């Protein structure tokens, strides 16, 4: 039971760390039921129509988007992205990670390598293409933050306790909708 509690605590910490490490600019924009962090970036939603510019970066939208198959898209660690699973467990084309918990930070090994982790996300969380011209996968494309974008990410963790019993943990993180209300530093829908 102690191990399960420790893993759940680490899961919560991972979620916070993962959001700030890999999704720069999104701090305070994600909603986990029923309230969200008190430091929201956007007080009112922007139009869903990005027009000819990316609202997120103010760059012209290209006629075509760069895909993983082009061989030109880069990871957050400047590695060229390819289709299929990479050595860490990420399959950006399929919008998922399937590997060891310790490898989700794109560094092999570390703590909690005995925990299996499956993450899935939608295009709004992290796309499998680049439409804003920065050679990185788009995040909340057309929005200055995750708010109102419809973005979501799931984490499904599993492992074995010292007594041989199996445990699982699941969480879904959802971006705050554009019509969310802020009350005492928390966002509600």
Coordinates of C-alpha atoms in Angstrom, one line a residue:
X1 CA 0.0 0.0 0.0
X2 CA 2.9 2.4 0.8
X3 CA 4.4 1.8 -2.7
X4 CA 1.1 2.5 -4.4
X5 CA 0.7 5.7 -2.4
X6 CA 4.2 6.8 -3.3
X7 CA 3.6 6.1 -7.0
X8 CA 0.3 8.1 -6.9
X9 CA 2.2 11.0 -5.3
X10 CA 4.9 10.7 -7.9
X11 CA 2.2 10.6 -10.6
X12 CA 0.8 13.9 -9.4
X13 CA 4.3 15.4 -9.2
X14 CA 5.0 14.0 -12.7
X15 CA 1.9 15.6 -14.1
X16 CA 3.0 19.0 -12.8
X17 CA 6.6 18.5 -14.0
X18 CA 5.6 17.1 -17.4
X19 CA 3.3 20.0 -18.0
X20 CA 5.9 22.6 -17.3
X21 CA 8.9 20.8 -18.8
X22 CA 7.4 19.9 -22.2
X23 CA 4.6 22.4 -22.6
X24 CA 6.2 25.7 -22.0
X25 CA 3.8 28.5 -21.7
X26 CA 0.9 26.3 -20.5
X27 CA 1.4 26.7 -16.7
X28 CA -1.9 27.3 -15.2
X29 CA -3.9 26.4 -18.3
X30 CA -4.9 22.8 -17.6
X31 CA -8.0 21.7 -15.8
X32 CA -8.3 18.6 -13.7
X33 CA -11.8 18.2 -12.4
X34 CA -13.2 20.2 -10.7
X35 CA -10.8 23.2 -10.4
X36 CA -7.6 24.4 -12.0
X37 CA -4.4 26.1 -11.0
X38 CA -4.8 29.7 -9.9
X39 CA -2.4 31.3 -12.4
X40 CA -4.3 31.4 -15.7
X41 CA -2.6 33.0 -18.7
X42 CA -5.8 33.9 -20.6
X43 CA -8.7 35.7 -18.9
X44 CA -11.0 35.6 -22.0
X45 CA -11.0 33.2 -25.0
X46 CA -9.8 34.2 -28.4
X47 CA -11.5 33.4 -31.6
X48 CA -11.3 29.8 -32.8
X49 CA -10.6 31.1 -36.3
X50 CA -6.8 31.7 -36.5
X51 CA -7.2 33.4 -39.9
X52 CA -4.0 33.7 -41.8
X53 CA -1.9 33.8 -38.6
X54 CA -1.1 31.4 -35.8
X55 CA -2.5 33.1 -32.7
X56 CA 0.0 31.2 -30.6
X57 CA 3.1 32.6 -32.3
X58 CA 1.8 35.3 -34.7
X59 CA 3.5 33.6 -37.7
X60 CA 1.8 33.2 -41.1
X61 CA 0.2 29.8 -41.5
X62 CA 2.0 28.0 -44.3
X63 CA 0.0 26.5 -47.3
X64 CA 1.0 23.0 -46.1
X65 CA 2.0 21.7 -42.8
X66 CA 5.2 19.8 -42.2
X67 CA 4.7 16.2 -41.2
X68 CA 6.8 13.7 -39.3
X69 CA 7.3 11.8 -42.6
X70 CA 9.2 14.8 -43.9
X71 CA 12.2 14.1 -41.7
X72 CA 12.4 17.8 -40.7
X73 CA 10.5 17.9 -37.5
X74 CA 12.4 17.9 -34.2
X75 CA 11.7 16.7 -30.7
X76 CA 12.1 19.0 -27.6
X77 CA 15.7 17.6 -27.4
X78 CA 16.5 18.5 -31.1
X79 CA 16.3 14.9 -32.4
X80 CA 14.7 14.3 -35.7
X81 CA 11.2 12.7 -35.2
X82 CA 10.4 9.5 -37.1
X83 CA 7.2 7.4 -37.4
X84 CA 6.7 4.5 -35.0
X85 CA 8.1 4.2 -31.4
X86 CA 11.3 5.9 -30.6
X87 CA 13.8 4.5 -28.1
X88 CA 12.0 6.2 -25.2
X89 CA 8.5 4.9 -26.1
X90 CA 7.1 8.0 -27.9
X91 CA 5.1 7.5 -31.1
X92 CA 4.3 11.1 -32.0
X93 CA 2.5 10.0 -35.2
X94 CA 0.0 8.0 -33.1
X95 CA -0.2 10.6 -30.3
X96 CA 1.0 8.2 -27.6
X97 CA 3.8 7.1 -25.3
X98 CA 4.1 3.4 -24.3
X99 CA 7.1 2.6 -22.2
X100 CA 8.7 2.9 -18.8
X101 CA 7.7 5.7 -16.5
X102 CA 11.4 6.6 -16.1
X103 CA 11.9 7.2 -19.8
X104 CA 9.1 9.7 -20.4
X105 CA 11.5 12.6 -19.9
X106 CA 13.4 11.4 -23.0
X107 CA 16.3 10.3 -20.8
X108 CA 16.8 6.5 -20.5
X109 CA 16.7 5.2 -16.9
X110 CA 16.1 6.8 -13.6
X111 CA 13.5 6.3 -10.9
X112 CA 10.4 4.2 -11.3
X113 CA 11.6 2.1 -14.2
X114 CA 9.4 -0.7 -12.9
X115 CA 6.3 1.4 -13.6
X116 CA 4.6 1.0 -17.0
X117 CA 3.2 4.2 -18.5
X118 CA 0.9 4.7 -21.4
X119 CA 0.1 8.3 -22.4
X120 CA -2.3 9.4 -25.1
X121 CA -3.2 12.9 -26.3
X122 CA -5.2 14.7 -28.9
X123 CA -4.0 17.1 -31.6
X124 CA -4.7 20.1 -29.5
X125 CA -2.4 18.8 -26.7
X126 CA 0.4 18.0 -29.2
X127 CA -0.1 17.7 -32.9
X128 CA 1.8 15.3 -35.1
X129 CA 2.6 18.1 -37.5
X130 CA 4.0 21.6 -37.7
X131 CA 1.8 24.3 -39.1
X132 CA 3.4 27.3 -37.5
X133 CA 6.8 26.9 -39.2
X134 CA 9.1 26.3 -36.2
X135 CA 9.9 22.7 -37.1
X136 CA 8.4 21.5 -33.8
X137 CA 5.2 19.7 -33.2
X138 CA 2.4 22.2 -32.7
X139 CA 0.7 22.6 -29.3
X140 CA -2.6 24.2 -28.9
X141 CA -2.3 25.5 -32.5
X142 CA -4.3 28.6 -33.1
X143 CA -4.6 29.4 -29.4
X144 CA -2.2 31.4 -27.2
X145 CA -2.6 28.8 -24.5
X146 CA -4.4 25.5 -23.9
X147 CA -7.5 27.3 -22.6
X148 CA -10.4 26.7 -25.0
X149 CA -8.3 24.4 -27.3
X150 CA -10.0 21.2 -26.3
X151 CA -6.6 19.7 -25.4
X152 CA -6.4 16.5 -23.3
X153 CA -3.8 14.0 -22.1
X154 CA -4.3 10.6 -20.4
X155 CA -1.8 8.8 -18.1
X156 CA -2.3 5.1 -17.4
X157 CA 0.3 3.7 -15.1
X158 CA 0.6 0.1 -13.8
X159 CA 3.0 -2.0 -11.8
X160 CA 3.5 -4.8 -9.3
X161 CA 3.6 -4.3 -5.5
X162 CA 6.2 -6.1 -3.4
X163 CA 3.6 -8.7 -2.4
X164 CA 3.0 -9.5 -6.1
X165 CA -0.4 -7.8 -6.4
X166 CA -0.9 -5.5 -9.4
X167 CA -1.9 -1.9 -9.3
X168 CA -3.1 0.7 -11.8
X169 CA -3.6 4.4 -11.8
X170 CA -5.3 6.6 -14.4
X171 CA -5.8 10.3 -14.8
X172 CA -7.1 12.5 -17.7
X173 CA -5.9 16.1 -17.8
X174 CA -8.2 18.4 -19.8
X175 CA -7.7 22.0 -20.9
X176 CA -10.0 24.5 -19.3
X177 CA -12.8 25.4 -21.7
X178 CA -13.1 28.9 -23.1
X179 CA -16.2 29.5 -21.0
X180 CA -14.6 28.4 -17.7
X181 CA -15.1 30.8 -14.7
X182 CA -12.4 31.8 -12.3
X183 CA -13.4 31.9 -8.6
X184 CA -10.9 32.4 -5.8
X185 CA -8.0 31.6 -8.0
X186 CA -9.5 28.3 -9.4
X187 CA -11.2 27.7 -12.7
X188 CA -14.6 26.0 -12.9
X189 CA -16.9 24.8 -15.7

